[in-house]
PDB file of N, CA and C in Angstrom:
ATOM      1  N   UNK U   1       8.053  -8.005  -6.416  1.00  0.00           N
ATOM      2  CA  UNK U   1       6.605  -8.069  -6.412  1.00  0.00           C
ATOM      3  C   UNK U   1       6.099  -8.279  -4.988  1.00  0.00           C
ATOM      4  N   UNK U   2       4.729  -8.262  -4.789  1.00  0.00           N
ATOM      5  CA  UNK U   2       4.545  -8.199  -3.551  1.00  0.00           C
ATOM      6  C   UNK U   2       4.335  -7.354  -2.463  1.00  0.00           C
ATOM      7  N   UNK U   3       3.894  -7.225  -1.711  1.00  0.00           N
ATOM      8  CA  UNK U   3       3.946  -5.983  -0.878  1.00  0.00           C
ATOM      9  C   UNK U   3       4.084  -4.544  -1.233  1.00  0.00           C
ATOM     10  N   UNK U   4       5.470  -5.051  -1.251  1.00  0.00           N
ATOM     11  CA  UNK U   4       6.609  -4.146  -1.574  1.00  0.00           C
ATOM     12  C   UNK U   4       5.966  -3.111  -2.726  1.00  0.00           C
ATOM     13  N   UNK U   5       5.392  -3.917  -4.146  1.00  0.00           N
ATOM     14  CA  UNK U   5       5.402  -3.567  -5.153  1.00  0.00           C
ATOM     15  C   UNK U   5       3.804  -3.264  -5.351  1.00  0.00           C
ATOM     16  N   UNK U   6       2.639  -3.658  -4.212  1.00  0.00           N
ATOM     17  CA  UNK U   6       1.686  -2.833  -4.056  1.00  0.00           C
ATOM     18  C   UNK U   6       2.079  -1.464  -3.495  1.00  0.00           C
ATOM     19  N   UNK U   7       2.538  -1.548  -2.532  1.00  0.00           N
ATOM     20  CA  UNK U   7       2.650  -0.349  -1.750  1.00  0.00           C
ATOM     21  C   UNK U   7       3.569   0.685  -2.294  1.00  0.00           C
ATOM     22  N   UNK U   8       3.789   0.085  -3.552  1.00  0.00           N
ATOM     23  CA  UNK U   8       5.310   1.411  -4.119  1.00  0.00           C
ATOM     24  C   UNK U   8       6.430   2.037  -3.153  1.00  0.00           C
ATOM     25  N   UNK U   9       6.952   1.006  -1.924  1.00  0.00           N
ATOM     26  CA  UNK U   9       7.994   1.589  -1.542  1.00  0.00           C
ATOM     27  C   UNK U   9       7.237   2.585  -0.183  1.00  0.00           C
ATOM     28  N   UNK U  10       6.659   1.908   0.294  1.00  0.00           N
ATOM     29  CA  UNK U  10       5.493   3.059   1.018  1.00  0.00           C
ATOM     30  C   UNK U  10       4.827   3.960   0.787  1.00  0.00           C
ATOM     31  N   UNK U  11       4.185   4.330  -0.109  1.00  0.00           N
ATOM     32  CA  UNK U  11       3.831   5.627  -1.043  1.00  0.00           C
ATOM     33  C   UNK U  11       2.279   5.060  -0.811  1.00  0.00           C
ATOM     34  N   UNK U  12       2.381   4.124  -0.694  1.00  0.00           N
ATOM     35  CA  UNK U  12       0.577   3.771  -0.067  1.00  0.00           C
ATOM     36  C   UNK U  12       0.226   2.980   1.444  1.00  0.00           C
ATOM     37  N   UNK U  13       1.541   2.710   1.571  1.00  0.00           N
ATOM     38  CA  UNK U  13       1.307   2.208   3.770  1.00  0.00           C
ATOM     39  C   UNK U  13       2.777   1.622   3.658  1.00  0.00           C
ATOM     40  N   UNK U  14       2.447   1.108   4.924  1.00  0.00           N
ATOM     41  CA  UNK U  14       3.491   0.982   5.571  1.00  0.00           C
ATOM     42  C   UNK U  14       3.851  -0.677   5.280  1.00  0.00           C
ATOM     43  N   UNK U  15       5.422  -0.566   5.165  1.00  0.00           N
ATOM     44  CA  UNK U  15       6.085  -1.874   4.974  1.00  0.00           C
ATOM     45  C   UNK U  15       6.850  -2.244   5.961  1.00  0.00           C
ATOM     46  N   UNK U  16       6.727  -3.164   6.709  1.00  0.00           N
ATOM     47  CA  UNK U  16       7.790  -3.986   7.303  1.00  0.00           C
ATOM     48  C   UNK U  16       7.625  -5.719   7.778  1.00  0.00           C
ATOM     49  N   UNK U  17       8.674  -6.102   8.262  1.00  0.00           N
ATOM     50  CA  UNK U  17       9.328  -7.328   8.408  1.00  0.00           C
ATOM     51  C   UNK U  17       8.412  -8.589   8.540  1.00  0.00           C
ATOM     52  N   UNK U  18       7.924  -9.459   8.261  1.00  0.00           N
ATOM     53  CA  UNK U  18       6.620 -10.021   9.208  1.00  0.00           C
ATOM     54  C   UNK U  18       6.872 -10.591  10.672  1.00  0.00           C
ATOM     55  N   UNK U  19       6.409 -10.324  11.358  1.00  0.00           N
ATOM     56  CA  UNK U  19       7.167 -10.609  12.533  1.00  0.00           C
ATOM     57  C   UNK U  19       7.908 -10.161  13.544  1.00  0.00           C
ATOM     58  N   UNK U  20       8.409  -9.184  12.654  1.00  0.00           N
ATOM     59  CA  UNK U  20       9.271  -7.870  13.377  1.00  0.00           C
ATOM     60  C   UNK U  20       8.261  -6.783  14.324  1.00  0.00           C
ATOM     61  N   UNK U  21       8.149  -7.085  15.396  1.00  0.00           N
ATOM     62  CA  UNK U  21       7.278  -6.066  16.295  1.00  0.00           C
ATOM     63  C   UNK U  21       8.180  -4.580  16.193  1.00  0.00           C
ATOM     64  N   UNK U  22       9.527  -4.990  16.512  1.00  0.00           N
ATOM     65  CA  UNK U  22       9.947  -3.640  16.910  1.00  0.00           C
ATOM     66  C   UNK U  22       9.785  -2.669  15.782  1.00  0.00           C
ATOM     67  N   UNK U  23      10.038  -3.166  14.313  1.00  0.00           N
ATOM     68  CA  UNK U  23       9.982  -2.828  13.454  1.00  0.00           C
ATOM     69  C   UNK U  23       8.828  -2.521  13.023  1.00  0.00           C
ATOM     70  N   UNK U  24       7.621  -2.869  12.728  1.00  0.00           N
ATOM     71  CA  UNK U  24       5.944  -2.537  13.170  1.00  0.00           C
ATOM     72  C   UNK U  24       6.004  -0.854  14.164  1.00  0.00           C
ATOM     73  N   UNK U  25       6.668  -0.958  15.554  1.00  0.00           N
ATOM     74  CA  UNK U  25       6.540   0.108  16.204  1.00  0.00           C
ATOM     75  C   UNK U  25       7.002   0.990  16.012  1.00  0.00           C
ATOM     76  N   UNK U  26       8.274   0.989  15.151  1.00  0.00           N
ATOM     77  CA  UNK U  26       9.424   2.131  15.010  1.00  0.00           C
ATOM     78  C   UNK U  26       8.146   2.915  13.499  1.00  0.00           C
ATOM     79  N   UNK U  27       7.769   2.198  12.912  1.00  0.00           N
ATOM     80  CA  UNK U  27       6.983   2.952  11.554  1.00  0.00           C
ATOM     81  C   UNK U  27       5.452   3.253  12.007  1.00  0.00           C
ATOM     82  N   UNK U  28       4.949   3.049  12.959  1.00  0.00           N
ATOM     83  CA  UNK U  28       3.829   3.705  13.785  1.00  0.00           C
ATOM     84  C   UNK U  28       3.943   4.694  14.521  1.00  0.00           C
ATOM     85  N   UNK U  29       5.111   4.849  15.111  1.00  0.00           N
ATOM     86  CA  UNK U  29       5.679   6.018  15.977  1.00  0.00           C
ATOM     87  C   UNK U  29       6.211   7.088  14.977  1.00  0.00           C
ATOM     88  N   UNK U  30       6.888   6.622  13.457  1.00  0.00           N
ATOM     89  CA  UNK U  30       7.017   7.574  12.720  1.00  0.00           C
ATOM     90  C   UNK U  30       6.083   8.164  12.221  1.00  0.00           C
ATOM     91  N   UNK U  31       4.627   7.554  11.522  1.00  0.00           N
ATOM     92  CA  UNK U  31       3.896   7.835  11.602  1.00  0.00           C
ATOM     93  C   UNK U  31       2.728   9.157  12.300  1.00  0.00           C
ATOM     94  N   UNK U  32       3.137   8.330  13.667  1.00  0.00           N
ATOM     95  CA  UNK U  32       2.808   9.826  14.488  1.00  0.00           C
ATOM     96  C   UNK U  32       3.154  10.719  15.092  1.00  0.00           C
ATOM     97  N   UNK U  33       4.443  10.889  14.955  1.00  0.00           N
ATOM     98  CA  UNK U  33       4.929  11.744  15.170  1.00  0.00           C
ATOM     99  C   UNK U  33       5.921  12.622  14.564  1.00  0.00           C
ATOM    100  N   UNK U  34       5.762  12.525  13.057  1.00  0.00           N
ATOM    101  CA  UNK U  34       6.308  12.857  12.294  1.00  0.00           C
ATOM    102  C   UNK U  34       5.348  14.017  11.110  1.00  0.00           C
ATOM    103  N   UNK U  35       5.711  15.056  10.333  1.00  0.00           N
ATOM    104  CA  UNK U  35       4.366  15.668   9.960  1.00  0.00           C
ATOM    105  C   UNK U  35       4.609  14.927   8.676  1.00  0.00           C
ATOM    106  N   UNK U  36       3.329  14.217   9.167  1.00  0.00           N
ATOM    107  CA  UNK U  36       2.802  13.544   7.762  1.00  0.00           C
ATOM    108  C   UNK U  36       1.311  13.481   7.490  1.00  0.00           C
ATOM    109  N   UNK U  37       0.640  13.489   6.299  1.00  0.00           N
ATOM    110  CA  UNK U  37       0.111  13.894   5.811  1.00  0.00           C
ATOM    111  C   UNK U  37      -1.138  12.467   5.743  1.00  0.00           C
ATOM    112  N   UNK U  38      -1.645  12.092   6.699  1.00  0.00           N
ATOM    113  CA  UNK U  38      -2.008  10.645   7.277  1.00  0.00           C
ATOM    114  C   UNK U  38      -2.887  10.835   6.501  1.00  0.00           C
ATOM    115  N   UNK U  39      -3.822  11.520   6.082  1.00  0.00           N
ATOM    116  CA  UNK U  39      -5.466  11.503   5.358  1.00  0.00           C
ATOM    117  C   UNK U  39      -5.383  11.241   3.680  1.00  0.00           C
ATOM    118  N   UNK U  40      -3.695  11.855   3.362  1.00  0.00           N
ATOM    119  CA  UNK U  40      -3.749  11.768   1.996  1.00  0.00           C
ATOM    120  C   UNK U  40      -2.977  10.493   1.642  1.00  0.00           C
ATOM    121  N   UNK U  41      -2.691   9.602   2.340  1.00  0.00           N
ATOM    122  CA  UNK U  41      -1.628   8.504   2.283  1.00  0.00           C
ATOM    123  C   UNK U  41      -3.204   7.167   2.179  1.00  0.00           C
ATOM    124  N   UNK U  42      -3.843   7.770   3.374  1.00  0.00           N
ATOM    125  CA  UNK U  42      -5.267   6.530   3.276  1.00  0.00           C
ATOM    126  C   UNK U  42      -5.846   6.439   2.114  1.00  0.00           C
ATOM    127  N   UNK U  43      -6.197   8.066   1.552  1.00  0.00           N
ATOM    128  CA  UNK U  43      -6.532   8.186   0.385  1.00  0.00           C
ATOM    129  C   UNK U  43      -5.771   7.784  -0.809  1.00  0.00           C
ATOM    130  N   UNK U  44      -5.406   7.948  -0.944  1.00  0.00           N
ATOM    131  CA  UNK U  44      -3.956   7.540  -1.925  1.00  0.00           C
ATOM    132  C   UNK U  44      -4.073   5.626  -1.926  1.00  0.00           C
ATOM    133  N   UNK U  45      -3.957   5.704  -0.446  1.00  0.00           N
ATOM    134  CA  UNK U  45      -4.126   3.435  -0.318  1.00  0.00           C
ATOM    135  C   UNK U  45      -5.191   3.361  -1.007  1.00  0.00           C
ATOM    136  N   UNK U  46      -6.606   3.914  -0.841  1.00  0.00           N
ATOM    137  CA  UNK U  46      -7.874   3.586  -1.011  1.00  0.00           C
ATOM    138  C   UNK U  46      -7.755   3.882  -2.618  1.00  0.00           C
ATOM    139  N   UNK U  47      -7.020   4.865  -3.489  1.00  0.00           N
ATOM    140  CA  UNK U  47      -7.118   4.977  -4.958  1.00  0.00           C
ATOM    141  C   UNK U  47      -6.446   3.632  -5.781  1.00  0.00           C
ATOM    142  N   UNK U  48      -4.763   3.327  -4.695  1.00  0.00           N
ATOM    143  CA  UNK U  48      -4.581   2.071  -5.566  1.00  0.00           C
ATOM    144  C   UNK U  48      -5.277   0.995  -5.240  1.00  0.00           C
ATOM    145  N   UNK U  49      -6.306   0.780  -3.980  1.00  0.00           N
ATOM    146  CA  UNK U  49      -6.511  -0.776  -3.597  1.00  0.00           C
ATOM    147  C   UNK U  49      -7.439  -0.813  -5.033  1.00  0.00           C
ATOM    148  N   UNK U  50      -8.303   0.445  -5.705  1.00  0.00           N
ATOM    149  CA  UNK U  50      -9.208  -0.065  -7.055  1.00  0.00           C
ATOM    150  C   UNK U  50      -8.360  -0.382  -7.965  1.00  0.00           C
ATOM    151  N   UNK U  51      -7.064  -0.614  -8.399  1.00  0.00           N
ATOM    152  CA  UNK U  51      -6.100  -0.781  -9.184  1.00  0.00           C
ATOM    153  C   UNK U  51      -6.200  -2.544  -9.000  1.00  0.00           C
ATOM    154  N   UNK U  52      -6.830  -2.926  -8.355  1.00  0.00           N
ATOM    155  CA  UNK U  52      -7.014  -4.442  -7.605  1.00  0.00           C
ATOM    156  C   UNK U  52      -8.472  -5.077  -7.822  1.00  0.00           C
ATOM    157  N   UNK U  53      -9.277  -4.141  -7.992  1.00  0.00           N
ATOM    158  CA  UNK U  53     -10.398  -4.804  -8.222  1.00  0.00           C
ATOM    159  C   UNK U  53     -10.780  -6.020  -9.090  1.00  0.00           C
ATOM    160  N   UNK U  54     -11.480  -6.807  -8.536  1.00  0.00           N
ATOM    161  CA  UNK U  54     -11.589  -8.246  -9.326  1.00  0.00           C
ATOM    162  C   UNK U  54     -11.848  -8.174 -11.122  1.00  0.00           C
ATOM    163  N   UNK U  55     -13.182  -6.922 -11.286  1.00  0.00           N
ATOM    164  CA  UNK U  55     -12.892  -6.512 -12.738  1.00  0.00           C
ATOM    165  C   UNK U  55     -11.911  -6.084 -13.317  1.00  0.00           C
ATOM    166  N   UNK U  56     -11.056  -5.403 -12.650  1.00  0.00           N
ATOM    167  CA  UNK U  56     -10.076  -4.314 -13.149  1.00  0.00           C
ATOM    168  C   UNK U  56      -8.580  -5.712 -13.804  1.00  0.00           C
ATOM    169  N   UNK U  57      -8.879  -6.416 -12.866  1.00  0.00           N
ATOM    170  CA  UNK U  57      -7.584  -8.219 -12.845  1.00  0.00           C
ATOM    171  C   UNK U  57      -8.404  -8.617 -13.884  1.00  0.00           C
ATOM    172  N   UNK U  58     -10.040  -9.167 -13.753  1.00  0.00           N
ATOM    173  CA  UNK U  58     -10.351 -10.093 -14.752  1.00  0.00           C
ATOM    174  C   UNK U  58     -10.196  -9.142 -16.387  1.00  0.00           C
ATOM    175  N   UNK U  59     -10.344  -8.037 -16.582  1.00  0.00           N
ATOM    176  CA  UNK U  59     -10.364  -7.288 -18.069  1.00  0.00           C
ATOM    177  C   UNK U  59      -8.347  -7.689 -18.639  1.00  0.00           C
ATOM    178  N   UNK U  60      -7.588  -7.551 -16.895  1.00  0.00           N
ATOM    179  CA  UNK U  60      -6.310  -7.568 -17.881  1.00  0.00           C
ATOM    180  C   UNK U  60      -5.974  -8.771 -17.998  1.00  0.00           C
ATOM    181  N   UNK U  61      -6.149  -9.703 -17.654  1.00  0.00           N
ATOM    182  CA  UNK U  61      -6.201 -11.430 -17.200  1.00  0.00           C
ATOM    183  C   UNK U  61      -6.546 -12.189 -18.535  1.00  0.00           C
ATOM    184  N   UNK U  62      -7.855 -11.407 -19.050  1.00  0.00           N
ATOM    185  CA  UNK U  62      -8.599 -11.628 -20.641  1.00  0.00           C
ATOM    186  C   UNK U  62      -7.887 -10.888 -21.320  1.00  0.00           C
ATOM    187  N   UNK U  63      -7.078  -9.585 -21.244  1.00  0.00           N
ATOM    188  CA  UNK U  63      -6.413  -9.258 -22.597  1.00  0.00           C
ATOM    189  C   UNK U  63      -4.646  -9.694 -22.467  1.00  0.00           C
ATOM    190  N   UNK U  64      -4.596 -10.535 -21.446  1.00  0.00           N
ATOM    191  CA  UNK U  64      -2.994 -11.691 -21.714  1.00  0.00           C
ATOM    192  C   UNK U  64      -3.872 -12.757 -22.486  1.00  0.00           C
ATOM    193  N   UNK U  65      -5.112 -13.167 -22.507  1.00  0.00           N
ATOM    194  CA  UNK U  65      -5.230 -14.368 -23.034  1.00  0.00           C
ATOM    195  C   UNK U  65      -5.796 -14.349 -24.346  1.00  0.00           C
ATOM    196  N   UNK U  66      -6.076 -13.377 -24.926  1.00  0.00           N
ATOM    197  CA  UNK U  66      -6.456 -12.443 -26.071  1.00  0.00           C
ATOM    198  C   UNK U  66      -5.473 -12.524 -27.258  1.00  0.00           C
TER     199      UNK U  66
END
C-alpha cells in the first residue's frame, strides 16, 4: 500500500527512494529523454488522483460501515 499502490507501479508517476537524490535524477532523466508519452501519464495521474476524492473515500468509508 502506499505510494507504490497509488501510483500502480508507475503507471501514474514516478516512484522512488525518499531521500535518494540520485535516484530522483536517474527517473527524471528517464523521463526526458526517453520517448515517453509525458501528457498522457499527467493525464492518466490527474484521472486516478479523482479515485481519491474526499466524496469518492467518504461514500466507500459509509458502505464498510453499512
Amino acid at each position: 500500500s502506499g505510494p507504490r499502490e497509488i501510483l500502480k507501479d508507475e503507471k501514474y508517476g514516478l516512484l522512488y527512494e525518499v531521500g535518494d537524490v540520485n535516484h530522483l535524477v536517474s527517473k527524471i532523466k528517464y523521463y526526458l529523454y526517453e520517448s515517453i508519452d509525458i501528457q498522457e501519464i499527467k493525464n492518466k495521474g490527474k484521472k486516478r488522483a479523482n479515485n481519491f476524492h474526499k466524496d469518492i473515500i467518504i461514500r466507500k468509508f459509509r458502505g464498510v460501515l453499512s
